[in-house]
Coordinates of C-alpha atoms in Angstrom, one line a residue:
Chain G
X852 CA 0.0 0.0 0.0
X853 CA 2.8 2.4 1.0
X854 CA 4.7 1.8 -2.3
X855 CA 1.7 1.5 -4.5
X856 CA -0.4 4.3 -3.1
X857 CA 1.1 6.6 -0.5
X858 CA 4.5 7.3 -2.0
X859 CA 3.1 8.0 -5.6
X860 CA 0.5 10.3 -4.0
X861 CA 3.1 12.1 -2.0
X862 CA 5.4 12.6 -5.0
X863 CA 2.4 13.9 -7.1
X864 CA 1.3 16.3 -4.4
X865 CA 4.8 17.7 -3.7
X866 CA 5.7 18.1 -7.4
X867 CA 2.4 19.7 -8.2
X868 CA 2.5 22.1 -5.2
X869 CA 6.2 23.0 -5.9
X870 CA 5.4 23.8 -9.6
X871 CA 2.5 26.0 -8.5
X872 CA 4.6 27.8 -5.8
X873 CA 7.5 28.2 -8.3
X874 CA 5.2 30.5 -10.4
X875 CA 4.1 32.5 -7.3
X876 CA 7.3 32.9 -5.4
X877 CA 10.6 33.8 -7.3
X878 CA 12.6 32.1 -4.6
X879 CA 11.0 28.7 -5.6
X880 CA 11.6 29.4 -9.3
X881 CA 14.7 27.3 -9.6
X882 CA 13.0 24.4 -7.8
X883 CA 10.4 24.4 -10.6
X884 CA 13.1 24.4 -13.2
X885 CA 14.8 21.4 -11.5
X886 CA 11.6 19.5 -11.6
X887 CA 11.2 20.3 -15.3
X888 CA 14.7 18.8 -15.9
X889 CA 13.7 15.7 -13.9
X890 CA 10.9 15.3 -16.4
X891 CA 13.5 14.9 -19.1
X892 CA 15.0 12.0 -17.1
X893 CA 11.6 10.4 -16.6
X894 CA 10.9 10.8 -20.3
X895 CA 13.8 8.5 -21.0
X896 CA 12.0 5.7 -19.1
X897 CA 8.8 6.5 -20.9
X898 CA 10.6 5.9 -24.2
X899 CA 11.8 2.5 -23.0
X900 CA 8.3 1.7 -21.7
X901 CA 6.7 2.9 -24.9
X902 CA 9.1 0.8 -27.1
X903 CA 8.6 -2.2 -24.9
X904 CA 4.9 -1.9 -25.1
X905 CA 5.0 -1.6 -28.8
X906 CA 7.1 -4.8 -29.2
X907 CA 5.0 -6.7 -26.7
X908 CA 1.7 -5.9 -28.5
X909 CA 3.0 -6.7 -32.0
X910 CA 5.0 -9.8 -30.9
X911 CA 1.8 -11.1 -29.4
X912 CA -0.1 -10.4 -32.6
X913 CA 2.6 -12.2 -34.7
X914 CA 2.7 -15.2 -32.3
X915 CA -1.1 -15.7 -32.4
X916 CA -1.1 -14.9 -36.2
X917 CA -4.0 -12.5 -35.5
X918 CA -5.6 -10.6 -38.4
X919 CA -3.1 -8.3 -40.1
X920 CA -0.1 -9.9 -38.4
X921 CA 2.0 -9.2 -41.5
X922 CA 1.8 -5.5 -40.7
X923 CA 3.0 -6.2 -37.2
X924 CA 6.1 -7.9 -38.7
X925 CA 6.9 -4.8 -40.7
X926 CA 6.4 -2.7 -37.6
X927 CA 8.7 -4.8 -35.3
X928 CA 11.4 -5.1 -38.0
X929 CA 11.2 -1.4 -38.7
X930 CA 11.4 -0.6 -35.0
X931 CA 14.5 -2.7 -34.3
X932 CA 16.2 -1.7 -37.6
X933 CA 15.8 2.0 -36.7
X934 CA 16.7 1.5 -33.1
X935 CA 20.0 -0.4 -33.9
X936 CA 20.9 2.0 -36.7
X937 CA 20.2 4.9 -34.4
X938 CA 22.0 3.5 -31.4
X939 CA 25.2 2.5 -33.3
X940 CA 25.0 5.6 -35.5
X941 CA 25.7 3.3 -38.5
X942 CA 27.5 5.0 -41.4
X943 CA 27.5 8.3 -39.6
X944 CA 30.2 10.5 -41.2
X945 CA 30.8 12.2 -37.8
X946 CA 31.3 8.9 -35.9
X947 CA 29.6 7.7 -32.7
X948 CA 29.9 11.1 -31.1
X949 CA 28.4 13.0 -34.0
X950 CA 24.9 14.4 -34.6
X951 CA 22.4 11.5 -34.8
X952 CA 20.9 12.9 -38.0
X953 CA 24.2 13.9 -39.7
X954 CA 23.9 14.0 -43.5
X955 CA 24.8 10.6 -45.1
X956 CA 24.1 8.5 -42.0
X957 CA 21.7 5.5 -42.4
X958 CA 19.5 7.0 -39.7
X959 CA 19.2 10.1 -41.8
X960 CA 18.4 8.0 -44.9
X961 CA 15.6 6.3 -43.0
X962 CA 14.2 9.6 -42.0
X963 CA 14.4 11.2 -45.5
X964 CA 13.3 8.2 -47.6
X965 CA 10.9 6.3 -45.4
X966 CA 9.6 8.3 -42.4
X967 CA 9.2 11.6 -44.1
X968 CA 7.3 10.4 -47.2
X969 CA 5.1 8.1 -45.1
X970 CA 4.1 10.8 -42.7
X971 CA 3.4 13.3 -45.5
X972 CA 1.3 10.6 -47.3
X973 CA -0.8 9.9 -44.2
X974 CA -1.6 13.6 -43.9
X975 CA -2.2 14.1 -47.6
X976 CA -4.9 11.3 -47.5
X977 CA -7.0 13.7 -45.4
X978 CA -7.7 15.8 -48.5
X979 CA -9.5 12.8 -50.1
X980 CA -11.5 12.0 -47.0
X981 CA -12.5 15.7 -46.6
X982 CA -13.6 15.8 -50.3
X983 CA -15.6 12.6 -49.9
X984 CA -17.2 13.7 -46.5
X985 CA -18.0 17.1 -47.8
X986 CA -20.0 15.5 -50.7
X987 CA -21.9 13.1 -48.5
X988 CA -22.3 14.8 -45.1
X989 CA -22.2 18.6 -45.6
X990 CA -26.0 19.1 -46.2
X991 CA -28.2 22.0 -45.3
X992 CA -30.6 19.8 -43.3
X993 CA -31.6 22.4 -40.7
X994 CA -30.8 26.0 -39.6
X995 CA -27.6 25.1 -37.7
X996 CA -26.3 23.0 -40.5
X997 CA -27.1 25.8 -43.0
X998 CA -25.2 28.4 -40.9
X999 CA -22.2 26.0 -40.7
X1000 CA -22.4 25.4 -44.4
X1001 CA -22.6 29.1 -45.3
X1002 CA -19.7 29.9 -42.9
X1003 CA -17.6 27.1 -44.3
X1004 CA -18.3 28.3 -47.9
X1005 CA -17.3 31.8 -47.1
X1006 CA -14.1 30.6 -45.4
X1007 CA -13.2 28.3 -48.3
X1008 CA -13.8 31.2 -50.8
X1009 CA -12.0 33.7 -48.6
X1010 CA -8.9 31.5 -48.4
X1011 CA -8.5 31.4 -52.2
X1012 CA -8.0 33.9 -55.0
X1013 CA -11.7 33.2 -56.0
X1014 CA -12.9 35.1 -53.0
X1015 CA -10.9 38.2 -54.1
X1016 CA -12.1 37.9 -57.7
X1017 CA -15.7 37.5 -56.7
X1018 CA -15.5 40.6 -54.5
X1019 CA -16.2 42.8 -57.5
X1020 CA -17.6 45.6 -55.3
X1021 CA -14.3 46.3 -53.7
X1022 CA -10.7 46.8 -55.1
X1023 CA -8.6 43.7 -54.9
X1024 CA -7.4 43.1 -51.3
X1025 CA -9.0 46.3 -50.0
X1026 CA -12.4 47.2 -48.5
X1027 CA -14.9 44.6 -47.3
X1028 CA -14.9 41.7 -49.7
X1029 CA -15.3 38.0 -49.2
X1030 CA -11.7 37.5 -47.8
X1031 CA -12.4 40.2 -45.2
X1032 CA -15.8 38.6 -44.4
X1033 CA -13.9 35.3 -43.9
X1034 CA -11.5 37.2 -41.6
X1035 CA -14.5 38.7 -39.8
X1036 CA -15.9 35.2 -39.2
X1037 CA -12.6 34.1 -37.7
X1038 CA -12.1 37.3 -35.6
X1039 CA -15.6 37.5 -34.1
X1040 CA -17.9 34.5 -34.1
X1041 CA -14.9 32.0 -34.0
X1042 CA -13.0 34.0 -31.4
X1043 CA -16.0 34.2 -29.1
X1044 CA -16.6 30.5 -29.3
X1045 CA -12.9 29.7 -28.9
X1046 CA -12.6 31.9 -25.8
X1047 CA -15.6 30.3 -24.2
X1048 CA -14.1 26.8 -24.9
X1049 CA -10.7 27.9 -23.6
X1050 CA -12.1 29.3 -20.4
X1051 CA -14.2 26.2 -19.8
X1052 CA -11.1 23.9 -20.5
X1053 CA -8.9 26.0 -18.2
X1054 CA -11.4 25.8 -15.3
X1055 CA -11.7 22.0 -15.9
X1056 CA -7.9 21.7 -15.8
X1057 CA -7.6 23.7 -12.6
X1058 CA -10.2 21.6 -10.8
X1059 CA -8.7 18.3 -12.1
X1060 CA -5.2 19.3 -11.2
X1061 CA -6.2 20.3 -7.7
X1062 CA -8.0 17.0 -7.2
X1063 CA -4.9 15.1 -8.4
X1064 CA -2.5 17.2 -6.2
X1065 CA -4.7 16.8 -3.1
X1066 CA -5.0 13.1 -3.8
X1067 CA -8.8 13.2 -4.3
X1068 CA -8.5 11.9 -7.9
X1069 CA -6.4 8.7 -7.8
X1070 CA -7.5 7.3 -11.2
X1071 CA -3.9 7.7 -12.6
X1072 CA -2.6 5.2 -10.1
X1073 CA -4.8 2.4 -11.7
X1074 CA -6.8 -0.1 -9.7
X1075 CA -5.5 -2.4 -7.0
X1076 CA -5.8 -5.4 -9.4
X1077 CA -3.4 -3.7 -11.9
Chain M
X1098 CA -32.7 5.1 -61.2
X1099 CA -33.0 8.9 -61.6
X1100 CA -30.1 11.2 -62.5
X1101 CA -29.9 12.6 -59.0
X1102 CA -29.8 9.1 -57.5
X1103 CA -26.8 8.2 -59.8
X1104 CA -25.0 11.4 -58.7
X1105 CA -26.0 10.8 -55.1
X1106 CA -24.6 7.3 -55.0
X1107 CA -21.5 8.0 -57.0
X1108 CA -18.6 5.8 -56.2
X1109 CA -16.2 7.6 -53.8
X1110 CA -13.3 6.6 -56.1
X1111 CA -14.6 9.1 -58.6
X1112 CA -14.3 11.8 -55.9
X1113 CA -10.8 10.7 -55.2
X1114 CA -9.9 10.8 -58.9
X1115 CA -11.3 14.4 -59.2
X1116 CA -9.3 15.4 -56.1
X1117 CA -6.1 13.8 -57.4
X1118 CA -6.3 15.7 -60.7
X1119 CA -7.2 18.9 -58.9
X1120 CA -4.0 18.7 -56.8
X1121 CA -1.6 17.1 -59.2
X1122 CA -2.2 19.2 -62.3
X1123 CA -1.6 22.7 -60.7
X1124 CA 1.5 21.3 -59.0
X1125 CA 2.9 19.9 -62.2
X1126 CA 2.3 23.1 -64.2
X1127 CA 2.9 25.5 -61.3
X1128 CA -0.4 27.3 -61.6
X1129 CA 0.0 30.6 -59.8
X1130 CA -2.7 32.9 -58.5
X1131 CA -2.3 36.4 -57.1
X1132 CA -2.0 36.8 -53.4
X1133 CA -3.4 39.8 -51.5
X1134 CA -1.9 39.8 -48.0
X1135 CA -4.4 40.1 -45.2
X1136 CA -3.8 42.6 -42.3
X1137 CA -2.7 39.8 -39.9
X1138 CA 0.0 38.6 -42.3
X1139 CA 1.1 42.3 -42.9
X1140 CA 1.4 42.7 -39.1
X1141 CA 3.5 39.6 -38.8
X1142 CA 5.8 40.8 -41.6
X1143 CA 6.2 44.2 -39.9
X1144 CA 7.4 42.6 -36.7
X1145 CA 10.5 41.2 -38.4
X1146 CA 10.9 44.4 -40.5
X1147 CA 10.9 46.5 -37.4
X1148 CA 13.7 44.6 -35.7
X1149 CA 17.1 46.2 -36.1
X1150 CA 20.0 44.3 -37.7
X1151 CA 21.9 42.3 -35.1
X1152 CA 18.8 41.5 -33.0
X1153 CA 18.5 38.0 -31.7
X1154 CA 15.4 35.9 -32.2
X1155 CA 14.6 32.4 -31.0
X1156 CA 13.0 30.2 -33.6
X1157 CA 11.4 26.9 -32.4
X1158 CA 10.5 24.2 -35.0
X1159 CA 7.6 22.3 -33.4
X1160 CA 6.3 20.2 -36.3
X1161 CA 7.0 17.1 -38.3
X1162 CA 6.8 16.0 -42.0
X1163 CA 3.0 15.5 -41.8
X1164 CA 2.4 19.2 -41.6
X1165 CA 5.5 20.1 -43.6
X1166 CA 3.6 21.2 -46.7
X1167 CA 1.9 24.0 -44.8
X1168 CA 4.5 25.0 -42.3
X1169 CA 7.8 24.6 -44.2
X1170 CA 7.1 27.6 -46.5
X1171 CA 6.6 29.8 -43.4
X1172 CA 9.8 28.6 -41.7
X1173 CA 11.8 29.2 -44.9
X1174 CA 10.3 32.6 -45.5
X1175 CA 11.0 33.6 -41.8
X1176 CA 14.6 32.4 -41.9
X1177 CA 15.2 34.1 -45.3
X1178 CA 13.7 37.3 -43.9
X1179 CA 15.9 37.1 -40.8
X1180 CA 19.0 36.4 -42.9
X1181 CA 18.2 39.4 -45.2
X1182 CA 17.7 41.7 -42.2
X1183 CA 20.9 40.4 -40.6
X1184 CA 19.0 39.2 -37.6
X1185 CA 20.7 36.4 -35.5
X1186 CA 18.6 33.3 -35.1
X1187 CA 18.8 30.7 -32.3
X1188 CA 17.0 27.6 -33.4
X1189 CA 15.6 24.8 -31.3
X1190 CA 12.8 22.2 -31.3
X1191 CA 10.3 20.8 -28.9
X1192 CA 9.2 18.0 -31.3
X1193 CA 11.6 15.1 -32.0
X1194 CA 11.5 15.6 -35.8
X1195 CA 11.6 19.4 -35.5
X1196 CA 15.4 19.2 -35.4
X1197 CA 15.3 17.7 -38.9
X1198 CA 12.8 20.2 -40.1
X1199 CA 15.1 22.9 -38.9
X1200 CA 18.1 21.4 -40.6
X1201 CA 16.2 21.1 -43.9
X1202 CA 15.2 24.8 -43.7
X1203 CA 18.7 25.9 -42.8
X1204 CA 20.1 23.9 -45.8
X1205 CA 17.6 25.5 -48.2
X1206 CA 18.3 29.0 -47.0
X1207 CA 22.0 28.5 -46.9
X1208 CA 22.0 27.1 -50.4
X1209 CA 20.1 30.2 -51.7
X1210 CA 22.5 32.5 -49.9
X1211 CA 25.6 30.7 -51.1
X1212 CA 24.3 30.8 -54.7
X1213 CA 23.7 34.5 -54.4
X1214 CA 27.1 35.0 -52.8
X1215 CA 28.7 33.7 -56.0
X1216 CA 27.0 36.4 -57.9
X1217 CA 27.9 39.3 -55.7
X1218 CA 26.4 38.8 -52.6
X1219 CA 24.7 39.1 -49.6
X1220 CA 26.4 41.9 -47.6
X1221 CA 27.7 39.5 -44.9
X1222 CA 28.0 35.7 -45.1
X1223 CA 25.5 33.7 -43.0
X1224 CA 27.9 31.9 -40.6
X1225 CA 27.0 29.1 -38.2
X1226 CA 27.5 30.1 -34.6
X1227 CA 27.6 33.7 -35.4
X1228 CA 24.4 34.4 -37.4
X1229 CA 22.5 31.3 -36.5
X1230 CA 22.8 28.2 -34.3
X1231 CA 20.9 25.0 -34.0
X1232 CA 20.4 23.8 -30.4
X1233 CA 18.4 20.8 -31.5
X1234 CA 15.6 18.9 -29.8
X1235 CA 14.9 18.4 -26.1
X1236 CA 12.0 16.4 -24.7
X1237 CA 9.9 17.9 -21.9
X1238 CA 7.5 20.1 -23.8
X1239 CA 6.6 23.2 -21.8
X1240 CA 9.1 22.0 -19.2
X1241 CA 11.8 23.0 -21.6
X1242 CA 10.3 26.4 -22.1
X1243 CA 10.1 26.8 -18.3
X1244 CA 13.8 26.2 -18.0
X1245 CA 15.1 28.2 -21.0
X1246 CA 13.0 31.1 -19.5
X1247 CA 15.8 31.6 -17.0
X1248 CA 18.7 29.6 -18.4
X1249 CA 19.4 28.1 -21.8
X1250 CA 22.5 26.2 -20.7
X1251 CA 20.5 24.2 -18.1
X1252 CA 18.8 22.3 -20.9
X1253 CA 21.2 23.0 -23.7
X1254 CA 24.8 22.8 -22.5
X1255 CA 25.9 22.1 -26.1
X1256 CA 24.4 22.7 -29.6
X1257 CA 23.8 19.9 -32.2
X1258 CA 27.5 20.0 -33.2
X1259 CA 28.5 19.4 -29.5
X1260 CA 30.0 22.9 -29.1
X1261 CA 29.4 24.5 -25.7
X1262 CA 26.9 27.3 -25.9
X1263 CA 29.3 29.6 -24.1
X1264 CA 31.8 29.2 -27.0
X1265 CA 29.3 30.4 -29.6
X1266 CA 29.5 34.2 -30.5
X1267 CA 25.7 34.3 -31.1
X1268 CA 25.0 33.2 -27.5
X1269 CA 27.1 36.0 -26.1
X1270 CA 24.8 38.0 -23.7
X1271 CA 22.1 35.5 -24.2
X1272 CA 21.5 33.6 -20.9
X1273 CA 17.8 33.1 -21.1
X1274 CA 14.6 33.7 -23.1
X1275 CA 14.5 37.2 -21.6
X1276 CA 17.6 38.1 -23.6
X1277 CA 16.1 37.6 -27.1
X1278 CA 14.0 40.3 -28.8
X1279 CA 11.5 38.0 -30.4
X1280 CA 10.2 34.4 -30.4
X1281 CA 9.1 32.8 -33.6
X1282 CA 7.3 29.5 -33.3
X1283 CA 6.1 27.2 -36.1
X1284 CA 3.9 24.6 -34.6
X1285 CA 1.5 21.8 -35.6
X1286 CA 0.1 21.0 -32.2
X1287 CA 1.2 20.5 -28.6
X1288 CA 3.7 21.7 -27.4
X1289 CA 3.4 24.6 -29.8
X1290 CA 2.5 28.2 -30.1
X1291 CA 0.0 28.2 -27.2
X1292 CA 2.6 26.8 -24.8
X1293 CA 5.2 29.3 -26.1
X1294 CA 2.8 32.2 -25.4
X1295 CA 1.7 30.9 -21.9
X1296 CA 5.1 29.6 -20.6
X1297 CA 7.6 31.6 -22.6
X1298 CA 6.7 34.9 -24.2
X1299 CA 4.3 36.1 -21.5
X1300 CA 6.5 35.4 -18.4
X1301 CA 9.6 36.7 -20.3
X1302 CA 7.8 39.8 -21.6
X1303 CA 9.2 39.0 -25.1
X1304 CA 7.1 39.5 -28.3
X1305 CA 6.1 36.4 -30.1
X1306 CA 4.9 35.6 -33.6
X1307 CA 4.0 32.2 -34.9
X1308 CA 2.7 30.0 -37.7
X1309 CA 0.3 27.1 -37.4
X1310 CA -1.7 24.8 -39.7
X1311 CA -5.0 26.0 -41.0
X1312 CA -6.8 23.5 -38.7
X1313 CA -5.0 24.8 -35.6
X1314 CA -5.1 28.6 -36.3
X1315 CA -8.7 29.1 -35.1
X1316 CA -7.6 27.9 -31.6
X1317 CA -4.9 30.6 -31.6
X1318 CA -7.0 33.6 -32.6
X1319 CA -7.8 34.5 -29.0
X1320 CA -4.1 35.3 -28.4
X1321 CA -3.9 37.8 -31.3
X1322 CA -3.0 40.7 -31.3
X1323 CA -2.2 41.2 -27.6
X1324 CA -0.2 38.1 -26.7
X1325 CA 0.7 37.1 -30.2
X1326 CA 2.1 40.0 -32.3
X1327 CA 1.6 38.0 -35.5
X1328 CA 0.0 34.8 -36.7
X1329 CA 0.2 32.9 -40.0
X1330 CA -2.6 30.4 -40.3
X1331 CA -2.1 27.7 -42.9
X1332 CA -0.7 27.6 -46.4
X1333 CA -2.6 30.7 -47.6
X1334 CA -0.9 32.9 -45.0
X1335 CA 2.4 31.4 -45.9
X1336 CA 1.9 32.2 -49.5
X1337 CA 0.9 35.8 -48.6
X1338 CA 4.0 36.2 -46.5
X1339 CA 6.1 34.9 -49.4
X1340 CA 4.4 37.5 -51.6
X1341 CA 5.3 40.3 -49.1
X1342 CA 8.9 39.0 -48.9
X1343 CA 9.2 38.9 -52.6
X1344 CA 7.8 42.4 -53.0
X1345 CA 10.3 43.8 -50.5
X1346 CA 13.3 41.7 -51.4
X1347 CA 13.0 41.0 -55.2
X1348 CA 15.6 38.2 -55.0
X1349 CA 12.8 36.1 -53.5
X1350 CA 10.1 37.1 -56.0
X1351 CA 10.6 34.1 -58.3
X1352 CA 7.8 31.6 -57.8
X1353 CA 10.2 28.7 -58.1
X1354 CA 11.7 29.7 -54.8
X1355 CA 8.3 30.0 -53.1
X1356 CA 6.8 26.6 -52.2
X1357 CA 3.9 28.2 -50.4
X1358 CA 2.7 30.1 -53.5
X1359 CA 3.3 27.0 -55.7
X1360 CA 1.2 24.8 -53.4
X1361 CA -1.4 27.5 -53.0
X1362 CA -2.4 26.9 -56.6
X1363 CA -3.2 23.3 -55.9
X1364 CA -5.0 24.2 -52.7
X1365 CA -7.1 26.8 -54.4
X1366 CA -8.2 24.3 -57.1
X1367 CA -8.8 21.7 -54.4
X1368 CA -11.0 24.1 -52.4
X1369 CA -13.0 24.7 -55.6
X1370 CA -13.5 21.0 -56.1
X1371 CA -14.6 20.6 -52.5
X1372 CA -17.1 23.5 -52.9
X1373 CA -18.4 21.9 -56.1
X1374 CA -18.9 18.7 -54.3
X1375 CA -20.8 20.5 -51.5
X1376 CA -23.1 22.2 -54.0
X1377 CA -23.7 19.0 -56.0
X1378 CA -24.3 17.1 -52.7
X1379 CA -26.9 19.7 -51.6
X1380 CA -28.6 19.8 -55.0
X1381 CA -29.2 16.0 -54.9
X1382 CA -30.3 16.3 -51.3
X1383 CA -32.9 18.9 -52.0
X1384 CA -34.2 17.2 -55.2
X1385 CA -34.6 14.0 -53.2
X1386 CA -36.4 15.8 -50.4
X1387 CA -38.8 17.7 -52.8
X1388 CA -39.6 14.4 -54.6
X1389 CA -40.2 12.7 -51.2
X1390 CA -42.6 15.4 -50.2
X1391 CA -44.5 15.3 -53.5
X1392 CA -45.1 11.5 -53.0

């Protein structure tokens, strides 16, 4: 109980309180910084835990030959290949002490020719889904949907040259045309909504943080059976 | 089956095909449209213009290749602008891949400057350690901002080339975030611009400008113009900034050097196609509804 509950609760409470006080009292400022640096050390363990978890889940999938286990093989092989190449700094022109991503190193090649195109492709696919969803779901079914549709249309127009060209009543880029209307939507209705959401979230964060620091909310510790 | 039913039930692969053509053709043929910079982009441009040569700015690259198409043009334009204005740039990253994004941007800007140097010039060469430095990536998110707020060397004893910060001329008289004149942040999420405003710029009392993806920028509007002196939202704003930079510094007016303006052609056509789909989708919806009522 002491190791599983009391000590973690004490650590959380002390760290949380110190970080709050470090903002309020200049004398405690350096203590807050030290805790931020400790976070960097803890993050190292998180990397190990994250990597271990990834391997465990996918190894299990491969062992049981679950649906799509072939992708898990690619994932595990990719993980270990990148890890080994990164740790040994294979083919790094600056040697083992050099920059991890030095030009010409195998780690850099993995980044440039595998990771970068894959990440960009995943994001680019969004355009296709947006187009398909806009065709099937963006309908003026009721008043709210119509307001949303009209606003989206103005923003889309305002974010392209067409908005400027269609604003024939005003000189290009001047006066109050469609691009300015799009800006107005962003600066007023959007801003008001965003502020309300942000204030709500901030109050929620304050209350949750206080509950965690004071040990009222213990959900992050998991259950006794964990 | 009526005409509207055929259109309504169109195979999604046709939509994907339309979208592909709408994006690929403008990129292949570099279709260019005029850009008319909005007040927010003009304000952002003015922030850099108003800095005096020799000023020091901190530039944080908090994004990855997924958002590179939108954010890289901003980063390149800002770095070019700083180099032109002889502003010294301290570069860092809160995202693991941000360090690579920074290196790619530096390579691009350095190549341009080197090519120009062969033909007469910039006035002074852009030297590592003197005009710019890359401190690299550190994990810890806003924790890193908290620490550099009072001391860079606590988190960054050395730069990416393993040189102690104290040995770099650019870091002379720069102990903390409070010693830079401006923070520039290009971000695609968390930690990003919001964290830089809350934990960095506001406590340090330093001005901040930033760029974010179009999806993220509405979340950042509440900070502009009091806490954020300038904001570039998405590719459109990047293209507008490139336009302003090209107008002021003609060496950057050629569209082949401006990826934002090149990509904006494709984005404009893609927006048109999406709008067309919305209109067609609504026409079929209303036809269907009116026929249903009649029955």
